[in-house]
mmCIF file of C-alpha atoms in Angstrom:
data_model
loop_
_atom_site.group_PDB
_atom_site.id
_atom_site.type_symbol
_atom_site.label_atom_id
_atom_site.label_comp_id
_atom_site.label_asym_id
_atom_site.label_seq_id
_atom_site.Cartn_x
_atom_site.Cartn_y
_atom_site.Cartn_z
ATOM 1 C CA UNK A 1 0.000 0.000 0.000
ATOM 2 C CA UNK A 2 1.094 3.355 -1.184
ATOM 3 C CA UNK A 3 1.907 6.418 1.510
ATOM 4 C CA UNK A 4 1.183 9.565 0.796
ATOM 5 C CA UNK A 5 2.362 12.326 3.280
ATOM 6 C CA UNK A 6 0.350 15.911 3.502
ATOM 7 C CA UNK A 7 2.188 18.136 6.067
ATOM 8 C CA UNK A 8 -0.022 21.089 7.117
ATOM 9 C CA UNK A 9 2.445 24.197 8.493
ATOM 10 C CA UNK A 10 0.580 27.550 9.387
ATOM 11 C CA UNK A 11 1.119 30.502 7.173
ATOM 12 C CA UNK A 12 4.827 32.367 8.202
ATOM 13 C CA UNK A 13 2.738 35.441 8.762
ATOM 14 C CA UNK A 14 0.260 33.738 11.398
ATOM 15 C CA UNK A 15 1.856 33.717 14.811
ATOM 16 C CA UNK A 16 2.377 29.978 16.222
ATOM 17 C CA UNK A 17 2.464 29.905 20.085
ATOM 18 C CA UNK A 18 2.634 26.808 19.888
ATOM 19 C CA UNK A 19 5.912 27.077 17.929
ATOM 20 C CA UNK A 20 7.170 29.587 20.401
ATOM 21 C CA UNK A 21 6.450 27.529 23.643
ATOM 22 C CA UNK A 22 8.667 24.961 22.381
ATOM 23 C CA UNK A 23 11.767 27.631 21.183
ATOM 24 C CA UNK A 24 11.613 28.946 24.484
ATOM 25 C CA UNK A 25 11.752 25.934 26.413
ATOM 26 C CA UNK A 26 14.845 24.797 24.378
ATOM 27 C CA UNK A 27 17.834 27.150 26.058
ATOM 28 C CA UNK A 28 16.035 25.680 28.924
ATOM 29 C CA UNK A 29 16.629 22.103 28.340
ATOM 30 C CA UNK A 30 20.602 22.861 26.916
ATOM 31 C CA UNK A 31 19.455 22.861 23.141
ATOM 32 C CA UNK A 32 21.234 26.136 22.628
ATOM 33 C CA UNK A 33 21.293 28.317 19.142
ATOM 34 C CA UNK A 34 17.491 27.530 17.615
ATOM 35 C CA UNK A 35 16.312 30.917 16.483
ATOM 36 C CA UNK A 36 12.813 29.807 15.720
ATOM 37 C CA UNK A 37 10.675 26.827 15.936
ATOM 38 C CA UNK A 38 6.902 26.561 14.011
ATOM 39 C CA UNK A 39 4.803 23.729 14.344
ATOM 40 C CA UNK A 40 3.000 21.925 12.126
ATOM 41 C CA UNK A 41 0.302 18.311 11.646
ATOM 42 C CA UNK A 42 1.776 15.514 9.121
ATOM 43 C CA UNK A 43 -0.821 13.339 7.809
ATOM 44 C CA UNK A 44 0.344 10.194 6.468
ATOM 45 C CA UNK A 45 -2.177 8.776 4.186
ATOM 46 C CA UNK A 46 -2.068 5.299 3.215
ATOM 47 C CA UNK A 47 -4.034 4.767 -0.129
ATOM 48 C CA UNK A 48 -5.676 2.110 -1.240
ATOM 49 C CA UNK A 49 -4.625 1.367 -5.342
ATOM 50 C CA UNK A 50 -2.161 3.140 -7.112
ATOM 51 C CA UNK A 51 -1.392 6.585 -6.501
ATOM 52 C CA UNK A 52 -1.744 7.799 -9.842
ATOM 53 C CA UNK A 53 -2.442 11.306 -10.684
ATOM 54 C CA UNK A 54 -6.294 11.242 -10.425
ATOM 55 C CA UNK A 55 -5.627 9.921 -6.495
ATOM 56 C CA UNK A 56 -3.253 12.463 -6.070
ATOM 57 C CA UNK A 57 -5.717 15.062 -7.725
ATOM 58 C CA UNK A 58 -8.318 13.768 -4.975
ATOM 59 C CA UNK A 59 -5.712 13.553 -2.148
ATOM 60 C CA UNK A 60 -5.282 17.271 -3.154
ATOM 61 C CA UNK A 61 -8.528 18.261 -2.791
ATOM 62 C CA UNK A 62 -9.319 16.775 0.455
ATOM 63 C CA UNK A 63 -5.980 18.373 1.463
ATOM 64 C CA UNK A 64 -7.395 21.634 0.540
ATOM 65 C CA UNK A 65 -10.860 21.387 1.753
ATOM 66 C CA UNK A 66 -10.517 19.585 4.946
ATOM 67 C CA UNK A 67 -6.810 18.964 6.344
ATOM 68 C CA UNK A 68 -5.502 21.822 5.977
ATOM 69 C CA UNK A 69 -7.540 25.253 6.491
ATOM 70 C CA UNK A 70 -5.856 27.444 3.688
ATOM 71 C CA UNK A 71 -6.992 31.171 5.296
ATOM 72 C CA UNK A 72 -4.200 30.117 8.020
ATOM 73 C CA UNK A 73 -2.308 27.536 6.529
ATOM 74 C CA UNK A 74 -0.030 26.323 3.918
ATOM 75 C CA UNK A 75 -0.102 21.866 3.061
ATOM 76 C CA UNK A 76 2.601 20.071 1.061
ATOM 77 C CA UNK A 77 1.798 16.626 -0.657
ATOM 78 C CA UNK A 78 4.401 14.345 -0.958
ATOM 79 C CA UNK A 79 4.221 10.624 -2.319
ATOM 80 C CA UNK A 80 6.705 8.254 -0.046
ATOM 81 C CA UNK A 81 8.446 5.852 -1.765
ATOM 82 C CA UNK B 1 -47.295 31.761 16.074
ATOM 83 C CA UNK B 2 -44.367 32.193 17.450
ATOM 84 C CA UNK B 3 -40.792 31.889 15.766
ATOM 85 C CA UNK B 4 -39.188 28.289 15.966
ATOM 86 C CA UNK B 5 -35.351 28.645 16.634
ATOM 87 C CA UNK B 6 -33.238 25.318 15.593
ATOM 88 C CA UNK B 7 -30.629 24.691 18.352
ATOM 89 C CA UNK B 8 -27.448 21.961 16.359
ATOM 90 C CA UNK B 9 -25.968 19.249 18.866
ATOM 91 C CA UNK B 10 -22.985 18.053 17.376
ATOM 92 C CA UNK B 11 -21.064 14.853 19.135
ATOM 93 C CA UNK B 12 -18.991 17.016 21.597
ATOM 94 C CA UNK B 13 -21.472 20.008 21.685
ATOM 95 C CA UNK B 14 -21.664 21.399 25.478
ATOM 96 C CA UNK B 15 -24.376 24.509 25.180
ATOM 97 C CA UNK B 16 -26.990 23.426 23.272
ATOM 98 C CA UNK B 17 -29.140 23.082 26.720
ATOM 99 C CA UNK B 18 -28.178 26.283 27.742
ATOM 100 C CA UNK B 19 -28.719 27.776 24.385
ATOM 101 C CA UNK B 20 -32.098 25.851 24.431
ATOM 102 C CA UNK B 21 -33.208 27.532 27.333
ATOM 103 C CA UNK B 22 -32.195 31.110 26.182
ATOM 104 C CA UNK B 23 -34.483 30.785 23.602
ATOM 105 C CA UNK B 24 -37.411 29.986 25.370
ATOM 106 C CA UNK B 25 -36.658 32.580 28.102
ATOM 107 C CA UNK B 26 -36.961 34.889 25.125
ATOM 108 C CA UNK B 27 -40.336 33.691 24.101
ATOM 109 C CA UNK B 28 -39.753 31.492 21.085
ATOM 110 C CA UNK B 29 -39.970 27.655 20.617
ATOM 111 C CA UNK B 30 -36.928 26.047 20.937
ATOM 112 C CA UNK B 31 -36.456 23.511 18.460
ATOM 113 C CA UNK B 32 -33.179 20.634 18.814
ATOM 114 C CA UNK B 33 -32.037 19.655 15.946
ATOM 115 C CA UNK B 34 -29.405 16.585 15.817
ATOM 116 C CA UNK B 35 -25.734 16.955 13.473
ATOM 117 C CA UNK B 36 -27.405 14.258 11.503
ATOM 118 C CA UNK B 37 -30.317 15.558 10.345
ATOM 119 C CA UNK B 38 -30.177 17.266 6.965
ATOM 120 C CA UNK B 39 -33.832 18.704 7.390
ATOM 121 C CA UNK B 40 -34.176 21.860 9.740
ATOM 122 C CA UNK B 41 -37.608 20.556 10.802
ATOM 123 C CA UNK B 42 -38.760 24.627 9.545
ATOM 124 C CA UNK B 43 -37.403 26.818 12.015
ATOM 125 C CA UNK B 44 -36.646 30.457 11.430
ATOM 126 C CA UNK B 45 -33.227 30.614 12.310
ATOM 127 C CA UNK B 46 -30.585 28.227 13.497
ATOM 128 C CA UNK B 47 -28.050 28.581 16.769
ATOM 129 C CA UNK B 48 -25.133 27.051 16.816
ATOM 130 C CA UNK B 49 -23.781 26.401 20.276
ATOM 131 C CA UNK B 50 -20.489 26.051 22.138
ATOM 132 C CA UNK B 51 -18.757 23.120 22.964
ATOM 133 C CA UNK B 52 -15.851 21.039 21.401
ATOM 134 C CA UNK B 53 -17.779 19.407 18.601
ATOM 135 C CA UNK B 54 -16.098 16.059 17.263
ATOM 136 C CA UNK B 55 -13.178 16.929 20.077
ATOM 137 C CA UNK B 56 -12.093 19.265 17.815
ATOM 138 C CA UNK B 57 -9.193 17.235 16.854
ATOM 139 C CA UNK B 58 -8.605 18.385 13.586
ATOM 140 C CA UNK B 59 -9.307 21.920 13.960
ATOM 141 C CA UNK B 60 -11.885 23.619 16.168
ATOM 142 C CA UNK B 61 -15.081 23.321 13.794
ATOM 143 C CA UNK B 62 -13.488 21.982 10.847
ATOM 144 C CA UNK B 63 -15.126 18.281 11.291
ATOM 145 C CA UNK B 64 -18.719 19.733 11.972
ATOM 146 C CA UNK B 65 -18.655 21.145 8.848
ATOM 147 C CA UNK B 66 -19.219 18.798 6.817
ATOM 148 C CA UNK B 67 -21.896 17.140 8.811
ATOM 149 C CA UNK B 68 -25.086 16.626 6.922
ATOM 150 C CA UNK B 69 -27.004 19.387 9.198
ATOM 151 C CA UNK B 70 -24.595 22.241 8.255
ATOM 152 C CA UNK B 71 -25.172 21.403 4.326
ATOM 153 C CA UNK B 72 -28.825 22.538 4.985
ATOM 154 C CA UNK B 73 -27.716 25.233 7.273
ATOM 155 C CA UNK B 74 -25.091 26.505 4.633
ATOM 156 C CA UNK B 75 -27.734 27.248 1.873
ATOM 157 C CA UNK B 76 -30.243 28.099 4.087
ATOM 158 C CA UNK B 77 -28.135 30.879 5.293
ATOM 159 C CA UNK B 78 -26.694 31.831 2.121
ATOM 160 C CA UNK B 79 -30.739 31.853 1.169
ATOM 161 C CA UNK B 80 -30.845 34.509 4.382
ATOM 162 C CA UNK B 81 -31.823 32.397 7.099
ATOM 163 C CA UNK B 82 -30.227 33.731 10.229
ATOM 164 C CA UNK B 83 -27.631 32.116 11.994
ATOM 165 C CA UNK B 84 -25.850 32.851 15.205
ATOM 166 C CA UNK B 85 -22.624 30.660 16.043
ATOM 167 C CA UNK B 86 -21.498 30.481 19.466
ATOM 168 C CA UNK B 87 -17.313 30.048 20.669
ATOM 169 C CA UNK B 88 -17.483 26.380 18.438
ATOM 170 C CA UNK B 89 -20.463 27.606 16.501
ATOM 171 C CA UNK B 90 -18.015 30.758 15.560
ATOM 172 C CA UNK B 91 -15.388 28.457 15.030
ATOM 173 C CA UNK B 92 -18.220 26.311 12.945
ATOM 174 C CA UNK B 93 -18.970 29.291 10.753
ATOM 175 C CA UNK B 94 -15.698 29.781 9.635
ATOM 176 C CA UNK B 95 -14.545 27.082 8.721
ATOM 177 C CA UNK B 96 -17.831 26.895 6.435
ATOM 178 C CA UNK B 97 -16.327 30.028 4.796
ATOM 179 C CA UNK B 98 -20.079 31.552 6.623
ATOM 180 C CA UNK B 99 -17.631 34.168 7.837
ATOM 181 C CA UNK B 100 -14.502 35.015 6.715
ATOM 182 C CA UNK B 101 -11.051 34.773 8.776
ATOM 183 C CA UNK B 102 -10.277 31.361 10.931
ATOM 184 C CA UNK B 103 -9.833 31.212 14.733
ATOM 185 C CA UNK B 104 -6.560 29.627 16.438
ATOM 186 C CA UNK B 105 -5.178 28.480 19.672
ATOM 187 C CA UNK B 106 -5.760 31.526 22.207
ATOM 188 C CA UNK B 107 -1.790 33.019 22.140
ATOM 189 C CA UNK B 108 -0.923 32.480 25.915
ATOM 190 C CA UNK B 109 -2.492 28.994 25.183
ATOM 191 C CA UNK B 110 -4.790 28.533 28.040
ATOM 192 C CA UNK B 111 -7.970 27.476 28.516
ATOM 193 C CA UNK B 112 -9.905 30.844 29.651
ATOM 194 C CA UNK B 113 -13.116 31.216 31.755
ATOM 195 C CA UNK B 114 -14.316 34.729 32.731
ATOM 196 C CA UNK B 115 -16.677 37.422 32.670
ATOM 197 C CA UNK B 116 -15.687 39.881 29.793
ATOM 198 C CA UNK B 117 -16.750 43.077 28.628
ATOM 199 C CA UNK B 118 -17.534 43.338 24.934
ATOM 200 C CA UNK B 119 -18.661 46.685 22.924
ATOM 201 C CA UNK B 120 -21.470 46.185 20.944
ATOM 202 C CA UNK B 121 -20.432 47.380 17.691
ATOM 203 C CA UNK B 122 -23.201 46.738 15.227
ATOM 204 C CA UNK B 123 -26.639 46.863 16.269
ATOM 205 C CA UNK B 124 -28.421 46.273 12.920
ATOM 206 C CA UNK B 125 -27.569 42.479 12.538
ATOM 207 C CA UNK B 126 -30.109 39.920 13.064
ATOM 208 C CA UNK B 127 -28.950 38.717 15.978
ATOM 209 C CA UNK B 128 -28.520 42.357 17.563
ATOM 210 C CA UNK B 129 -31.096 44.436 17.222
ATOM 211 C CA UNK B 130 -32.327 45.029 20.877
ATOM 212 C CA UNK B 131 -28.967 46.374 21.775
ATOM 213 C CA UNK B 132 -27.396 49.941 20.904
ATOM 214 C CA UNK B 133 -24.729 50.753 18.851
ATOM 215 C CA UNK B 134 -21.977 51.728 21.507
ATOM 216 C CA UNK B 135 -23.812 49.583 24.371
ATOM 217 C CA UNK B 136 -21.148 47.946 27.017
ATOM 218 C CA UNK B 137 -22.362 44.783 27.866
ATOM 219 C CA UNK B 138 -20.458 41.828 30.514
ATOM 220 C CA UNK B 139 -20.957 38.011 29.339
ATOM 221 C CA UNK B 140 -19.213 35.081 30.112
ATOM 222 C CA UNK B 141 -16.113 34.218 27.903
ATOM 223 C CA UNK B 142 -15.010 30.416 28.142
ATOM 224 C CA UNK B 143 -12.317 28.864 25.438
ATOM 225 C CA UNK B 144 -9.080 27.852 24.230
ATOM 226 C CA UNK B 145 -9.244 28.443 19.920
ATOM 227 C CA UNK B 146 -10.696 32.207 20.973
ATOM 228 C CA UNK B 147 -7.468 34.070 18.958
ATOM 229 C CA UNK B 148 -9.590 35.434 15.532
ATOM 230 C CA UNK B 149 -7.328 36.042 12.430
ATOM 231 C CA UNK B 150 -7.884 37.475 9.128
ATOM 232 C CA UNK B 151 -5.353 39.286 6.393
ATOM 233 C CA UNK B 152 -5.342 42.565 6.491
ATOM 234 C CA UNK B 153 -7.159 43.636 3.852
ATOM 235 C CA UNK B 154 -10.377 41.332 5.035
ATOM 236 C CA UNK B 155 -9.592 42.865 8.624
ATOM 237 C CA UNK B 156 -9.962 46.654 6.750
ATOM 238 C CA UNK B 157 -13.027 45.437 4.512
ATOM 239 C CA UNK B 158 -14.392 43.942 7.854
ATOM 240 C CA UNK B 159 -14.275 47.841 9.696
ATOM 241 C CA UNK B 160 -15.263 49.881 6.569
ATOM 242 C CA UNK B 161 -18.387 47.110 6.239
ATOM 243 C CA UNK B 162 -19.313 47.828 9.861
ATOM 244 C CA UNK B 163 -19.026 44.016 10.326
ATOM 245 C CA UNK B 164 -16.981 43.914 13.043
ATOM 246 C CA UNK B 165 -20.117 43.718 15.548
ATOM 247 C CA UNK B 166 -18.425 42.765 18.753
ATOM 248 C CA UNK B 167 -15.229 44.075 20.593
ATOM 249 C CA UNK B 168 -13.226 43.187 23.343
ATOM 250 C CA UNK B 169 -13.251 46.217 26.287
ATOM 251 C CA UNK B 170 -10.282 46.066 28.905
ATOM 252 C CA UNK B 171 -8.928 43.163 28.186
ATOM 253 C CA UNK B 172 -7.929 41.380 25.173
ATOM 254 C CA UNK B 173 -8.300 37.407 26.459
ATOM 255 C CA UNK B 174 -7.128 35.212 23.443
ATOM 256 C CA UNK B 175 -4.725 38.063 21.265
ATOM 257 C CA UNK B 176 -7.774 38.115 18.296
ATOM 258 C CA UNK B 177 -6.580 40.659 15.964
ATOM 259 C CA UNK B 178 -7.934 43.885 16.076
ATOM 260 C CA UNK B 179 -10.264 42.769 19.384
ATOM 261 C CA UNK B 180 -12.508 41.220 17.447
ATOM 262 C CA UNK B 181 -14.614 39.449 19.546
ATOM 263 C CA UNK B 182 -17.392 38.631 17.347
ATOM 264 C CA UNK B 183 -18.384 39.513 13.140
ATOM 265 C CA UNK B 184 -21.366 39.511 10.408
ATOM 266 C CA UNK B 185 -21.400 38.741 6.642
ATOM 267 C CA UNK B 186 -22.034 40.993 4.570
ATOM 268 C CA UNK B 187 -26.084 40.686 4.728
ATOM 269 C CA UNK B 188 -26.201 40.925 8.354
ATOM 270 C CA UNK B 189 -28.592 37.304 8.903
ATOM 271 C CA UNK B 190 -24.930 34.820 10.171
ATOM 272 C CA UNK B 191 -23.196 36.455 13.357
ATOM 273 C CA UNK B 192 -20.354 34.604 14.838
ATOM 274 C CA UNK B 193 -18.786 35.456 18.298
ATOM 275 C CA UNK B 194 -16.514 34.141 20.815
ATOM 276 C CA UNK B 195 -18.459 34.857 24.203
ATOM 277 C CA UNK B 196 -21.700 33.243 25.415
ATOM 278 C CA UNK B 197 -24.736 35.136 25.464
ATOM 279 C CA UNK B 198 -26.665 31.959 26.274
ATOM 280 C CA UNK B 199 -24.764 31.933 29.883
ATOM 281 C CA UNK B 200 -26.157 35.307 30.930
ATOM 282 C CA UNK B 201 -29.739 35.273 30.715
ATOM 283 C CA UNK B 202 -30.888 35.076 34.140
ATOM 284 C CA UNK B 203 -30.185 36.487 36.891
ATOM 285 C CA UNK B 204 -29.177 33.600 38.728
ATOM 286 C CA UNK B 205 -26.422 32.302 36.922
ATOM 287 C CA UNK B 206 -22.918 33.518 34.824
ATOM 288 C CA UNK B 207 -22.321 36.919 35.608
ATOM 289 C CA UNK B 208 -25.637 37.769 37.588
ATOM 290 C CA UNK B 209 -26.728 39.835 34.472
ATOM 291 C CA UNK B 210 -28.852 39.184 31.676
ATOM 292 C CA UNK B 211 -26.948 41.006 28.568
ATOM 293 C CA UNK B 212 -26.970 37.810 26.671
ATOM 294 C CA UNK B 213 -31.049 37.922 26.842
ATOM 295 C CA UNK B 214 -30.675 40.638 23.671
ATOM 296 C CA UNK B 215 -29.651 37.895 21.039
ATOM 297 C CA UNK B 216 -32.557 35.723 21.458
ATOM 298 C CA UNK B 217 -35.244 39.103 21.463
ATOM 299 C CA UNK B 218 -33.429 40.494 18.802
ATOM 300 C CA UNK B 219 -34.105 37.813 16.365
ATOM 301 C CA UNK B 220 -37.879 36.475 17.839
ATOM 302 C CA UNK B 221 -38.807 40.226 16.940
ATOM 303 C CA UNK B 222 -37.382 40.041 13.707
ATOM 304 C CA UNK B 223 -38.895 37.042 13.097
ATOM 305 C CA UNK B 224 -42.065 37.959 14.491
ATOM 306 C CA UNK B 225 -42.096 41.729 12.437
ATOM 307 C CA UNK B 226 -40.911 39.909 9.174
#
C-alpha cells in the first residue's frame, strides 16, 4: 500500500504559540542556538490502489478542503516511496 | 405563532441546553435539531452552540462542517436564514467560509473562563437588534481556539463594512486581531462570536446579568415583524 504524506504548516505570517512555547523551552533544556521553531500536523495517508495522478488530484482536494484550512495555513503533498 | 429557533448538537457540543433555554426565556420555541439531520424541521433561524464538537481534533469546527445538518444550514443561510454561532459555533462558521477569517489556539495557550466586557459594535444584525450601537455589555467568555485572524485587507473590509459587531473592552483574552470578539457577513442574517450570550440570561447564573437575553429578542422580533 502506497503512503502519501500531507504536512499542514501555518502561514509564516500567522503567529504559532505553539511554535514559540517549544523555542523557548529549548535554552532551557541545553538545546542552545534555535532561532525559531513553528509547528505543524503531518498526515500520512495510506491509499488504497495506485497513486496515480487522479488519487493524487483527490488527495489534493481533500488536502485543501478539509486537512488543511488554507486562510491560516499552507499543506505540502508528498508521495513516499 | 411564534418563531421556531433550531438549536445543532454536534457529538462534543456542550451549550446546546443552555442555548435551548435562552431561547425559550426569550419567548420562542426552541427547536433541537441533531448533526445528523439534513432537514431543519422549519425553524426560522438556526443557533449554533459552544462546545468542542467532534473533540475538535482536527481543527476547532473543521469536522462539523461537513456534517449533513450544516449542508442545509449553509444554503439556508446563504438563502438569508439567520444564523448565530457560538465560541465552536463561531469556530463552525468559519470554517464553512459563513464568515470570513479562521480562529486559532488563544496566544498564551490557556484554557480561559471569565466574565468579559464586549462593545457592541453593530446593532443592525439579526442577531442584535435590541442592543445599541456603543452599548457595554459583561458576558461570560469560556475557550481555548478564541485568537480570531484574518489578512489585512479582510480585517480593513471587515471595519469599513461595519461588520466587526463585537469588541473586546479592557482586556484582550485570546490576542484576536484587532479585538474582534465577534463579526457579520455581509447581509447581516450569520453572526459569529466568541463569548456566550446563552450563559447570561438570568439572573441567577454567569455573571448575575442578563446582557446575553438581547440575542434571542433580537431575532424572535425580527422574526415575528418579518
Amino acid at each position: 500500500m502506497a503512503r502519501v504524506v500531507v504536512d499542514v504548516m501555518l502561514k509564516p505570517e500567522i503567529l504559532d504559540p505553539q511554535g514559540q512555547a517549544v523555542q523557548r523551552a529549548l535554552p532551557r533544556l541545553g538545546f542552545e542556538g534555535i532561532a525559531d521553531v513553528r509547528q505543524g500536523k503531518r498526515f500520512e495517508l495510506d491509499v488504497e490502489g495506485p497513486v496515480d495522478d487522479a488519487a493524487l488530484a483527490r488527495i489534493h482536494e481533500m488536502a485543501e478542503t478539509f486537512l488543511a484550512n488554507t486562510v491560516i495555513e499552507d499543506f505540502v503533498v508528498k508521495v513516499e516511496s | 405563532m411564534t418563531a421556531r429557533i433550531g438549536v445543532v448538537t454536534f457529538p462534543g457540543t456542550l451549550d446546546d441546553r443552555d442555548a435551548l433555554r435562552a431561547v425559550r426565556l426569550a419567548g420562542a420555541e426552541p427547536v433541537s435539531l441533531w448533526h445528523r439531520d439534513k432537514d431543519l424541521k422549519q425553524v426560522d433561524a438556526v443557533v449554533l452552540p459552544g462546545g468542542f464538537s467532534y473533540g475538535d481534533y482536527l481543527r476547532a469546527g473543521a469536522i462539523s462542517r461537513f456534517s449533513p445538518v450544516m449542508g442545509t444550514v449553509i444554503e439556508q443561510a446563504k438563502a438569508g436564514m439567520p444564523v448565530l454561532g457560538i465560541c465552536n459555533g463561531f469556530q463552525v462558521l468559519t470554517e464553512s467560509h459563513l464568515l470570513p477569517g479562521a480562529m486559532l489556539r488563544n496566544n498564551h495557550l490557556h484554557f480561559i473562563c471569565r466574565d468579559q466586557k464586549l462593545r457592541v459594535e453593530n446593532a443592525e444584525t439579526a442577531w442584535t437588534a435590541d442592543y445599541t450601537d456603543g452599548q457595554e455589555i459583561h458576558i461570560p467568555l469560556k475557550n481555548i481556539d478564541g485568537r480570531y485572524v484574518a489578512d489585512e485587507r479582510t480585517l480593513d473590509e471587515l471595519e469599513a463594512e461595519g461588520r466587526v459587531v463585537f469588541r473586546y473592552r479592557d482586556f484582550n483574552p485570546n490576542g484576536s486581531l484587532r479585538d474582534i470578539a465577534g463579526i457579520t457577513n455581509a447581509a447581516g442574517n450569520v453572526v459569529g462570536l466568541m463569548p456566550h450570550p446563552e450563559h447570561a440570561v438570568e439572573p441567577l447564573v454567569g455573571t448575575g446579568r442578563t446582557d446575553g437575553l438581547g440575542f434571542f429578542t433580537s431575532i424572535l422580533k425580527k422574526l415575528v415583524n418579518v
